[in-house]
Coordinates of N, CA and C in Angstrom, one line a residue:
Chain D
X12 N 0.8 -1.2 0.0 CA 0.0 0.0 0.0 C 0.9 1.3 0.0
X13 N 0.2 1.9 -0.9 CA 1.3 3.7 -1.2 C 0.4 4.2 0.0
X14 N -0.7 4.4 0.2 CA -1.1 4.9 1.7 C -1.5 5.9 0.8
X15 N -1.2 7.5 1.1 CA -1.7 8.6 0.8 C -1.0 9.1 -0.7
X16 N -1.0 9.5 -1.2 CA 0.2 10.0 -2.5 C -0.3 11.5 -2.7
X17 N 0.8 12.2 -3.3 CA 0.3 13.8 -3.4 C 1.6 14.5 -4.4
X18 N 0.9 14.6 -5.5 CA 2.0 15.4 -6.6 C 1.3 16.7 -6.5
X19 N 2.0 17.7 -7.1 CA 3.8 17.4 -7.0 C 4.3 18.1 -5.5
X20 N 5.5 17.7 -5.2 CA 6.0 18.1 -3.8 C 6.2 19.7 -3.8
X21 N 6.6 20.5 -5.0 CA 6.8 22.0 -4.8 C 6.0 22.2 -6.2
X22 N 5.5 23.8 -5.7 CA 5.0 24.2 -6.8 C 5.4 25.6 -6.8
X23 N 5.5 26.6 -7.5 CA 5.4 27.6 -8.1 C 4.5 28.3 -8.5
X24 N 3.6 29.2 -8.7 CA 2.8 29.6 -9.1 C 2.9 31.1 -9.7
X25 N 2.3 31.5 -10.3 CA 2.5 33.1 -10.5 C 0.4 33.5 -10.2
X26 N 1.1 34.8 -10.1 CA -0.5 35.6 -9.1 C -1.4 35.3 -10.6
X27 N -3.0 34.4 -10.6 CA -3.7 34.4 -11.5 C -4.0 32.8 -12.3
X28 N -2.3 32.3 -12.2 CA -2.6 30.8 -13.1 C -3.1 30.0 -12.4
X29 N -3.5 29.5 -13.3 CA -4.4 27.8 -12.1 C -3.4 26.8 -12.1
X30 N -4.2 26.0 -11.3 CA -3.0 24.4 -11.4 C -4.0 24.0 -10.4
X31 N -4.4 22.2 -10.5 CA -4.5 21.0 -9.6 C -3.7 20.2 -8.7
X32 N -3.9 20.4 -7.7 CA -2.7 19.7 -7.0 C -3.6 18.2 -6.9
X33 N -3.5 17.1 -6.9 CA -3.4 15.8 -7.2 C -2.8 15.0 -6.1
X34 N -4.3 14.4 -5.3 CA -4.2 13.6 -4.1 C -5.1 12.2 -4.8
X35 N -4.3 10.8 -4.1 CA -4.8 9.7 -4.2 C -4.8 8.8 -3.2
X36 N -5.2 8.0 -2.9 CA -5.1 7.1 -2.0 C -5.9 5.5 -2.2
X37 N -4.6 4.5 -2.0 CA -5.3 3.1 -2.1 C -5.7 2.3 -1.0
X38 N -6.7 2.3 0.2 CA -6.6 2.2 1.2 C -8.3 2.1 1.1
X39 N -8.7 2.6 -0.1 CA -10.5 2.1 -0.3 C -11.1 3.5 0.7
X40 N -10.9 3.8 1.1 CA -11.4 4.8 2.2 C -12.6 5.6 1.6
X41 N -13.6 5.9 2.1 CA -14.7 6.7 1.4 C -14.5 8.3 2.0
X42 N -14.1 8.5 2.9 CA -13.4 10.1 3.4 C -12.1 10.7 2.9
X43 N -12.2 12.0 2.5 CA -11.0 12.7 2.2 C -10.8 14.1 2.2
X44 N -10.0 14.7 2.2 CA -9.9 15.8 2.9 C -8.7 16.6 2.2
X45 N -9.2 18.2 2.0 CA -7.8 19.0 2.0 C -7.5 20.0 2.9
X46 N -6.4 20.0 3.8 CA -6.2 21.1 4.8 C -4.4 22.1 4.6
X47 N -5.1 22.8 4.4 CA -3.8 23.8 4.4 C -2.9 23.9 5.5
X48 N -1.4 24.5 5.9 CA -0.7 24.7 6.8 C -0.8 25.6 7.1
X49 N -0.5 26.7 7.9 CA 0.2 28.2 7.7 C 0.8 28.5 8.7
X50 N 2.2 29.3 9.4 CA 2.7 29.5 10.6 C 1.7 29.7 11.5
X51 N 1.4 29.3 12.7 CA 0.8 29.9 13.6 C -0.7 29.6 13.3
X52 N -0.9 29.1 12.4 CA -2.8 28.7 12.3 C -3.2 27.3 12.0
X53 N -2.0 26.1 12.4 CA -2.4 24.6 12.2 C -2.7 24.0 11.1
X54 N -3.5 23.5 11.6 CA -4.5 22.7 10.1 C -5.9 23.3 9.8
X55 N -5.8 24.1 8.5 CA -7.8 23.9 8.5 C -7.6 23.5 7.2
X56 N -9.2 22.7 7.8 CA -10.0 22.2 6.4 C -10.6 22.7 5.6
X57 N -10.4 22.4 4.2 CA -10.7 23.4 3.2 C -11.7 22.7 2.4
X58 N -11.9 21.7 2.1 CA -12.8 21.1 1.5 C -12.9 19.3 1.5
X59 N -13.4 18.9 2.0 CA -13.7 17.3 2.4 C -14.9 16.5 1.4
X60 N -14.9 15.2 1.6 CA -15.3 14.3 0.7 C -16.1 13.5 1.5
X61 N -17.1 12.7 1.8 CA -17.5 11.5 2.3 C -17.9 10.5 0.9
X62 N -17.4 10.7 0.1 CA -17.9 9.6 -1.2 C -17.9 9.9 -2.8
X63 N -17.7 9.1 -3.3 CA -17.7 9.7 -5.5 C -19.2 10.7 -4.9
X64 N -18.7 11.7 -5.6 CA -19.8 12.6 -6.2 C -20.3 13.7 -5.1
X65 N -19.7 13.2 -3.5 CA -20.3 14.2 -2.0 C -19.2 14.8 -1.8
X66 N -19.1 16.4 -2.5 CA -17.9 17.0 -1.3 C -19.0 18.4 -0.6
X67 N -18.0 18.5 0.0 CA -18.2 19.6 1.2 C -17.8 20.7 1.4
X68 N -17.8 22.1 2.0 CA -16.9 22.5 2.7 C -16.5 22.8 3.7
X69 N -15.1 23.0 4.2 CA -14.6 23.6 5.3 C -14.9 25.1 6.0
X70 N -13.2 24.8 6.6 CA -13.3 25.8 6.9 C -13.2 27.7 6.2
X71 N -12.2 27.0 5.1 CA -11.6 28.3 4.6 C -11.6 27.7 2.7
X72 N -12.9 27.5 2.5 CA -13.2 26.9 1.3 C -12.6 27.7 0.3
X73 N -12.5 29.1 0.0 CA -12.4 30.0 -0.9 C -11.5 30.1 -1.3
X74 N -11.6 30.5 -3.2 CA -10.4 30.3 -4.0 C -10.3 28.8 -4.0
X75 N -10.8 27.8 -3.7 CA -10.9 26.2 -4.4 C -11.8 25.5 -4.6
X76 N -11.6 24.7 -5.7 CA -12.6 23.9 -6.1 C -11.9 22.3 -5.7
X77 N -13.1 21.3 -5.7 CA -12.5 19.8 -5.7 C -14.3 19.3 -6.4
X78 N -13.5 17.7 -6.2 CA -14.5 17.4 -7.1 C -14.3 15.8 -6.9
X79 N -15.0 14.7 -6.6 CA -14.7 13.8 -6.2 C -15.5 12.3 -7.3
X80 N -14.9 12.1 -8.5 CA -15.0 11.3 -9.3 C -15.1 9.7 -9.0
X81 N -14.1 9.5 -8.2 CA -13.8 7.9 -7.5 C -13.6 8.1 -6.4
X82 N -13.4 6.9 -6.1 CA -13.2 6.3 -4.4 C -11.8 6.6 -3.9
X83 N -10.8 6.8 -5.0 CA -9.4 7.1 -5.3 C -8.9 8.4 -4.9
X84 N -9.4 9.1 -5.8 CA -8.9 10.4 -6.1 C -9.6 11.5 -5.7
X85 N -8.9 12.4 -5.0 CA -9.2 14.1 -4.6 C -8.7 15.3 -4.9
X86 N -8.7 15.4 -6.6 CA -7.8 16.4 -6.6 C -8.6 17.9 -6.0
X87 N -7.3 18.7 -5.4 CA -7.8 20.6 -5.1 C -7.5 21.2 -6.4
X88 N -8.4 22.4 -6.9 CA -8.1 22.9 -8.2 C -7.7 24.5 -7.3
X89 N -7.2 25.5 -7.9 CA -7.0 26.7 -7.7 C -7.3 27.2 -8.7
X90 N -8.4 27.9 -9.3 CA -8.6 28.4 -10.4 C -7.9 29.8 -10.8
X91 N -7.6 30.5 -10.0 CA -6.7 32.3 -9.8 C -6.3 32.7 -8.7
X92 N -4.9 31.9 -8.7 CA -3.9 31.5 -7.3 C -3.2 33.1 -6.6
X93 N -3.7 33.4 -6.1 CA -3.5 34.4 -5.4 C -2.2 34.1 -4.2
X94 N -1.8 35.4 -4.1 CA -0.4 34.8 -2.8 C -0.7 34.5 -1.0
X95 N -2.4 35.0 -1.3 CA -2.7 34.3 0.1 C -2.6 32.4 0.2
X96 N -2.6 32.4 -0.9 CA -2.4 30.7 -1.0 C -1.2 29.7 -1.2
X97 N -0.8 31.0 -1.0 CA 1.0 30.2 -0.7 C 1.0 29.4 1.0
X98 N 0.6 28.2 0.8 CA 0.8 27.4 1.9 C 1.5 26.1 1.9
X99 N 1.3 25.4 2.6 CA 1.7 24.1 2.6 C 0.0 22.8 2.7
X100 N 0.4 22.3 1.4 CA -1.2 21.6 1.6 C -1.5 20.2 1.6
X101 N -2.0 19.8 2.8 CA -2.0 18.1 2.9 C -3.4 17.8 2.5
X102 N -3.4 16.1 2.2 CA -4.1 15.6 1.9 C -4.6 14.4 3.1
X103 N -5.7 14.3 3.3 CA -5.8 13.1 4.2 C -7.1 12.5 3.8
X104 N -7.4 10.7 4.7 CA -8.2 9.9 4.1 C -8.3 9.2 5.3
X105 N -9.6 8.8 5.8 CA -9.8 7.9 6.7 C -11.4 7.2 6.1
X106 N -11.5 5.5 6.8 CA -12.0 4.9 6.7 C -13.8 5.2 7.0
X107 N -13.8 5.8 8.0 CA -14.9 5.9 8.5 C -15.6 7.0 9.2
X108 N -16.4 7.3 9.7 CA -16.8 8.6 10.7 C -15.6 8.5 11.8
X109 N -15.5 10.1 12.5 CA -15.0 10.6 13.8 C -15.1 9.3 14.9
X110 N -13.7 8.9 15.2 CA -13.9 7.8 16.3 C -13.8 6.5 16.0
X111 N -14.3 6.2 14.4 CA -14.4 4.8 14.0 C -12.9 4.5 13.1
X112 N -12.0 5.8 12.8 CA -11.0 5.2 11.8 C -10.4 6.7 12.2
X113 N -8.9 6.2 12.0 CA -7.3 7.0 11.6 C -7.6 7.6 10.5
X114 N -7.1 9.1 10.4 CA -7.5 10.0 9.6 C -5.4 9.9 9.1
X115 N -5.1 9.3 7.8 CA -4.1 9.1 7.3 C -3.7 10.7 6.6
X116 N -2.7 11.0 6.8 CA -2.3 12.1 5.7 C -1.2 11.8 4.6
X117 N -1.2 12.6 3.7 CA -0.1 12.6 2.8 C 0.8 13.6 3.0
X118 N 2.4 13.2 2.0 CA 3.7 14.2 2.8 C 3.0 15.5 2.3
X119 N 2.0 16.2 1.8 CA 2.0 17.8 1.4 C 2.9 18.1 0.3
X120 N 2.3 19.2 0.1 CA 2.1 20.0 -1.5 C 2.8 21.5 -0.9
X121 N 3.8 21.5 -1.2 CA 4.6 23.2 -0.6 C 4.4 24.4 -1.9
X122 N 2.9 24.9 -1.4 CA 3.0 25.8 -2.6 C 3.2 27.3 -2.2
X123 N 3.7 27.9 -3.6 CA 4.2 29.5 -3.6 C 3.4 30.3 -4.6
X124 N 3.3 31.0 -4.3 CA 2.6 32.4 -5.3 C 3.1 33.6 -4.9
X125 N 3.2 33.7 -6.6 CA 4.0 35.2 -6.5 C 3.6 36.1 -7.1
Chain F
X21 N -12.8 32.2 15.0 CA -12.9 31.3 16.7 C -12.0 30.2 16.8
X22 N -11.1 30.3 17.2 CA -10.3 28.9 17.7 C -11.0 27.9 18.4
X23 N -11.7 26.5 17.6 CA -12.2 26.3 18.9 C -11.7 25.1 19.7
X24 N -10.3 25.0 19.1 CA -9.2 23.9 19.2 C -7.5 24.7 20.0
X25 N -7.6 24.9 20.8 CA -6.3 26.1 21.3 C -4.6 25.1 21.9
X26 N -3.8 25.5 21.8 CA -2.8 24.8 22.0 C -2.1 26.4 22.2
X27 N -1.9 26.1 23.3 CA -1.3 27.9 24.1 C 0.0 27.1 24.1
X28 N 1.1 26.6 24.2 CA 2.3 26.8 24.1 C 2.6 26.3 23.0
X29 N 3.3 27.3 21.6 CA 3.9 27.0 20.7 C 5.0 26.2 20.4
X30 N 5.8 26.2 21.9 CA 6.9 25.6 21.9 C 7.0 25.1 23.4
X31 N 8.1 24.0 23.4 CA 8.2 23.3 24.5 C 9.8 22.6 24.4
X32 N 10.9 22.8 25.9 CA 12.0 21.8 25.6 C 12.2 21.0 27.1
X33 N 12.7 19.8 26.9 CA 12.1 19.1 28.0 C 13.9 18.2 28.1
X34 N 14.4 17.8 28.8 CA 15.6 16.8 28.9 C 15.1 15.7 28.6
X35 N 16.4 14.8 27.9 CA 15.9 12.9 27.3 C 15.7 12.8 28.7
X36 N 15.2 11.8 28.9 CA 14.6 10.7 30.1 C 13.5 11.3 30.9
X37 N 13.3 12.9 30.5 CA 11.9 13.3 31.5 C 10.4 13.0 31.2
X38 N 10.1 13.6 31.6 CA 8.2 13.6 31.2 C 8.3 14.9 30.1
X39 N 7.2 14.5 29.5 CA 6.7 15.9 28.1 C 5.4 15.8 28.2
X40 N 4.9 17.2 28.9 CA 3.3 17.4 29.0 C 3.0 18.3 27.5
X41 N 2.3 18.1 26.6 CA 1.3 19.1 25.7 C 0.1 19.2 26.2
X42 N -0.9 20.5 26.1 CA -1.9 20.4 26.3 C -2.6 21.0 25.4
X43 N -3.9 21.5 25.6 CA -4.7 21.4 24.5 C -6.1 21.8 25.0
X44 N -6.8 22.8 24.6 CA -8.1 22.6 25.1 C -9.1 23.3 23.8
X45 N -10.5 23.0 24.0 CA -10.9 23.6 23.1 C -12.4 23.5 23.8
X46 N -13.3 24.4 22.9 CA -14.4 25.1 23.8 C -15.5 24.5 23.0
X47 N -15.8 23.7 22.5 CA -17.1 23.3 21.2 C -17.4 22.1 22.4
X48 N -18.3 22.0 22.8 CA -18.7 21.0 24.2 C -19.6 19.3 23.4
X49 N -19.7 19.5 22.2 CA -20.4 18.7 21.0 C -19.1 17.9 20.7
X50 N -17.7 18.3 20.8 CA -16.6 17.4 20.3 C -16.7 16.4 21.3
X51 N -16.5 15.2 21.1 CA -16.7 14.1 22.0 C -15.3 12.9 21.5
X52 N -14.4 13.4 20.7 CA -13.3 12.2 20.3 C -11.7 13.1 19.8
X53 N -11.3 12.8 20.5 CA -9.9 13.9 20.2 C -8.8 12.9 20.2
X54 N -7.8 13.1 19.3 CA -6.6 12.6 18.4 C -5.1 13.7 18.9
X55 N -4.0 12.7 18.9 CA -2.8 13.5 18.8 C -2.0 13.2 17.3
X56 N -1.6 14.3 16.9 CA -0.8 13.7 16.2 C 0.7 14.2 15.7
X57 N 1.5 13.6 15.6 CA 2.9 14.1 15.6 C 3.4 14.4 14.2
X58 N 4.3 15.3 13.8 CA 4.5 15.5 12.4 C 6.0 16.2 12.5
X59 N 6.9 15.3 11.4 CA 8.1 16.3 11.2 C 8.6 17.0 10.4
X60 N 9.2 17.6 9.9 CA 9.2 18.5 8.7 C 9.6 18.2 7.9
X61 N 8.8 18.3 6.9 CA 8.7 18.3 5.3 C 8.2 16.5 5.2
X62 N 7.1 16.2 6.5 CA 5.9 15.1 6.0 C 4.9 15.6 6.5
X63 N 4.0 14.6 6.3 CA 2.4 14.7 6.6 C 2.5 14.2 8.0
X64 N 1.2 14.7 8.9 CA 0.9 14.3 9.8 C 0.6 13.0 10.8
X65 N 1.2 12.4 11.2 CA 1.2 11.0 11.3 C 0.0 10.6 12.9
X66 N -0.7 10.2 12.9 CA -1.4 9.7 13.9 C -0.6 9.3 15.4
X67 N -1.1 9.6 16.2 CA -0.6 8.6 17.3 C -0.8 8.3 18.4
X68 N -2.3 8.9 19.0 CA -2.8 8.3 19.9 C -4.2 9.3 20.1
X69 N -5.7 8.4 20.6 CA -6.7 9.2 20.8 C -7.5 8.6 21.6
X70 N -8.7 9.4 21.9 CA -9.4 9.2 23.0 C -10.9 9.6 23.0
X71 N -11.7 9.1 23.2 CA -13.0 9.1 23.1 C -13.5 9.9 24.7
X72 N -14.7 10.7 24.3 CA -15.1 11.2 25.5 C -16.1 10.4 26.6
X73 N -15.9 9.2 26.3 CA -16.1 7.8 27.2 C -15.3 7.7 28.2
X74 N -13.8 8.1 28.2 CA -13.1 7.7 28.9 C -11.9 8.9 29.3
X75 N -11.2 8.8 30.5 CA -10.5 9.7 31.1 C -9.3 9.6 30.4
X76 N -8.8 8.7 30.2 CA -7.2 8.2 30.3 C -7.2 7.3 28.7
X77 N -5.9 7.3 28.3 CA -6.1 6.2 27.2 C -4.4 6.5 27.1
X78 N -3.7 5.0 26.9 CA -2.3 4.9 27.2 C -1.7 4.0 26.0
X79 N -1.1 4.3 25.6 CA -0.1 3.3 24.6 C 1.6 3.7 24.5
X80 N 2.1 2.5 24.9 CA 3.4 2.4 25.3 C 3.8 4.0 26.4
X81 N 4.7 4.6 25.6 CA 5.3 5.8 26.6 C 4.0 7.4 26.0
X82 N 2.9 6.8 25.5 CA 2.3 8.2 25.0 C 1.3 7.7 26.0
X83 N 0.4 8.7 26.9 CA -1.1 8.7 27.8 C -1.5 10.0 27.2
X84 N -3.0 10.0 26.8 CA -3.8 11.3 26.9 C -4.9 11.0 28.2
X85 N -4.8 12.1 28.7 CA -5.9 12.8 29.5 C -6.9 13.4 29.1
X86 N -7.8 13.0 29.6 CA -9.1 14.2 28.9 C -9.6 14.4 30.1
X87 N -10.1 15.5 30.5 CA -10.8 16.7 31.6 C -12.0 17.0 31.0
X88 N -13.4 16.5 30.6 CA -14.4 17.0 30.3 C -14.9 18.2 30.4
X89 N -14.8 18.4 32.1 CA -15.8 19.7 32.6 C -15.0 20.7 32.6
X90 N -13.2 20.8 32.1 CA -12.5 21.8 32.0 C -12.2 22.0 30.8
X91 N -12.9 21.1 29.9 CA -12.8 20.8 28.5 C -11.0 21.2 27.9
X92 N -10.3 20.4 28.4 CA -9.0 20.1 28.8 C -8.2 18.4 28.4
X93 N -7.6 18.5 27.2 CA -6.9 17.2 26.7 C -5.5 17.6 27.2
X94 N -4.5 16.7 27.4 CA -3.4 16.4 27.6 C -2.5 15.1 27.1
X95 N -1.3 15.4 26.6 CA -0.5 14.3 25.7 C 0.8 14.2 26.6
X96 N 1.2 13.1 27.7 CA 2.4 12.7 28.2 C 3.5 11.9 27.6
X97 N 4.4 11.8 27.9 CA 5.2 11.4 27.1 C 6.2 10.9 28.2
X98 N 6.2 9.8 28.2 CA 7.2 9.6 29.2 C 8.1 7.8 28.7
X99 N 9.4 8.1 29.0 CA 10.4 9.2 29.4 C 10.7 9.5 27.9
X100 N 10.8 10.7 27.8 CA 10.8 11.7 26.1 C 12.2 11.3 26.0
X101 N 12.4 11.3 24.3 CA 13.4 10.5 23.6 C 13.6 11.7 22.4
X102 N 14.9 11.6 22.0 CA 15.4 12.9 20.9 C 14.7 12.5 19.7
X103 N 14.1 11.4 19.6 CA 13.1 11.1 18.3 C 11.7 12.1 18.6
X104 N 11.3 12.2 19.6 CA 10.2 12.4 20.0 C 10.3 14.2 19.5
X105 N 11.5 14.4 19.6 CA 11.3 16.1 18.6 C 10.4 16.3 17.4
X106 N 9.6 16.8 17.8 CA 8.0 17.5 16.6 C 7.5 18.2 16.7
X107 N 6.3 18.7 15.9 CA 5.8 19.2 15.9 C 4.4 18.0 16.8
X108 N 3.5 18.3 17.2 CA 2.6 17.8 18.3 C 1.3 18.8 17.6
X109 N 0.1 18.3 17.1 CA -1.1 19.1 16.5 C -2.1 17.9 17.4
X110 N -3.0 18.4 18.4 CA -4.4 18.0 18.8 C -5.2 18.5 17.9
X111 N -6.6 17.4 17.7 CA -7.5 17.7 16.9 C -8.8 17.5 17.7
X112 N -10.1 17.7 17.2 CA -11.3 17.1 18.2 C -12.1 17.3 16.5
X113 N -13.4 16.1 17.5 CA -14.4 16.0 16.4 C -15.7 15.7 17.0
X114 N -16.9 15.5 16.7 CA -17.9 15.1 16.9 C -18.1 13.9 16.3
X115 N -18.8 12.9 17.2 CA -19.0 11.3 16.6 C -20.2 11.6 15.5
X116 N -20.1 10.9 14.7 CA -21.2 11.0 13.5 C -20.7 12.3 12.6
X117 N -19.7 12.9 12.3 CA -19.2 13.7 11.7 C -17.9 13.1 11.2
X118 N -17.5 13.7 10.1 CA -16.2 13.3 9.7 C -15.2 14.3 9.7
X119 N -15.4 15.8 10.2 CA -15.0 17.0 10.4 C -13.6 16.7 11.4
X120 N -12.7 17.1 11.6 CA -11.4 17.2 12.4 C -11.2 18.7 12.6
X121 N -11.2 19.1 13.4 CA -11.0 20.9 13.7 C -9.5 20.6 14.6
X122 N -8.4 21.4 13.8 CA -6.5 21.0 14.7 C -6.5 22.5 15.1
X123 N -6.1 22.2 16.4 CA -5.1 23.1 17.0 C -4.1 23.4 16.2
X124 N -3.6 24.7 16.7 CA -1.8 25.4 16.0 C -0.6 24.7 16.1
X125 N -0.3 23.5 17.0 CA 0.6 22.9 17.6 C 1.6 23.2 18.2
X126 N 2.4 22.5 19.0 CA 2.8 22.5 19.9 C 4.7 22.1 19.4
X127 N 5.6 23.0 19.1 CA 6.9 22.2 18.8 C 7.5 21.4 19.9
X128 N 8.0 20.4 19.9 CA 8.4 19.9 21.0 C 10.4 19.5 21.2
X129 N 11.1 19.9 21.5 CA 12.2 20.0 21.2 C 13.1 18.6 22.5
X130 N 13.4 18.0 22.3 CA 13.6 16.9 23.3 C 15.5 16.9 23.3
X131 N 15.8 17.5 24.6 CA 17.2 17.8 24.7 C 18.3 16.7 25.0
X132 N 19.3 16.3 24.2 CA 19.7 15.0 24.6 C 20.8 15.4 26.2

């Protein structure tokens, strides 16, 4: 098992282009999640999954899209990457509701905008 | 609103002592809280949790506490090891939700 996977490890961005950052996971899991980094503000969640076709959002949804096709895959879109979005962005996946399963993460997405 | 708080950013403790993190958060609906440990430049790795069923919950050298009525988690660490240097993020959730709300974390620097 790859467990979580997350291309690509650095990104670049300039103020306006888009780009997908591309989260997978083989672990069958029907939950997934994307949560940003930032000094001093932890983890929030930005947009979550419970199943093909159910996403959600978080806490600080804005400026992203996701979209949940398979049981597999979660990609985050940025459609006009602004430099508040220069973070660090993990991807995570657990089995079940709060309490019933380990919420797995991936090594993170280190992105920049300029 | 923070409703997940981790008031000390940082923490340095000598190898062979205890390492207290704490943690508290104000949402009285979270009922299952997670620690989890992370080092730099990976993902967050799980490592120990607790259900609002119970006070204590222990595996090997990690114990969390939970304090309900001071709505009050705590992560021990005993006796702390120079591996044990990380970053330390508590989370909490409601059962029947799949939501995780993390604290800021807690660095934890373990002195050889």
């Amino acid at each position: 098992n790859a467990g979580v996977t997350q291309t690509p490890k650095f990104q670049v961005l300039k103020t306006g282009q888009s780009m997908t950052l591309q989260c997978a996971q083989d672990m069958n899991h029907e939950y997934m999640s994307w949560y940003r980094q930032d000094p001093g503000m932890g983890l929030r969640l930005i947009h979550y999954s419970v199943g093909a076709g159910i996403t959600d959002q978080g806490e600080v949804p804005n400026g992203y899209n996701v979209s949940r096709s398979t049981t597999e895959d979660f990609p985050l879109r940025l459609l006009s990457a602004a430099p508040s979005q220069t973070s660090v962005y993990f991807c995570a996946s657990s089995q079940g509701l709060a309490g019933t399963g380990t919420q797995y993460f991936g090594p993170g997405t280190r992105l920049t905008v300029l | 609103d923070q409703q997940v708080k981790q008031n000390s950013p940082s923490l340095s403790v000598q190898e062979g002592r205890i390492s207290i993190l704490n943690c508290d958060y104000t949402n009285s609906m979270f009922d299952y809280f997670l620690w989890y440990k992370k080092y730099p430049a990976e993902g967050p790795t799980f490592l120990i949790s607790i259900s609002s069923i119970k006070d204590k919950n222990e595996d090997g050298r990690f114990t969390v506490f939970l304090n309900k009525s001071a709505k009050h988690l705590s992560l021990h660490i005993v006796p702390s090891q120079p591996g044990d240097s990380a970053v330390y993020f508590c989370a909490a959730s409601g059962s029947g939700t799949y939501k995780y709300i993390f604290g800021t974390g807690t660095r934890l620097k373990v002195l050889a």
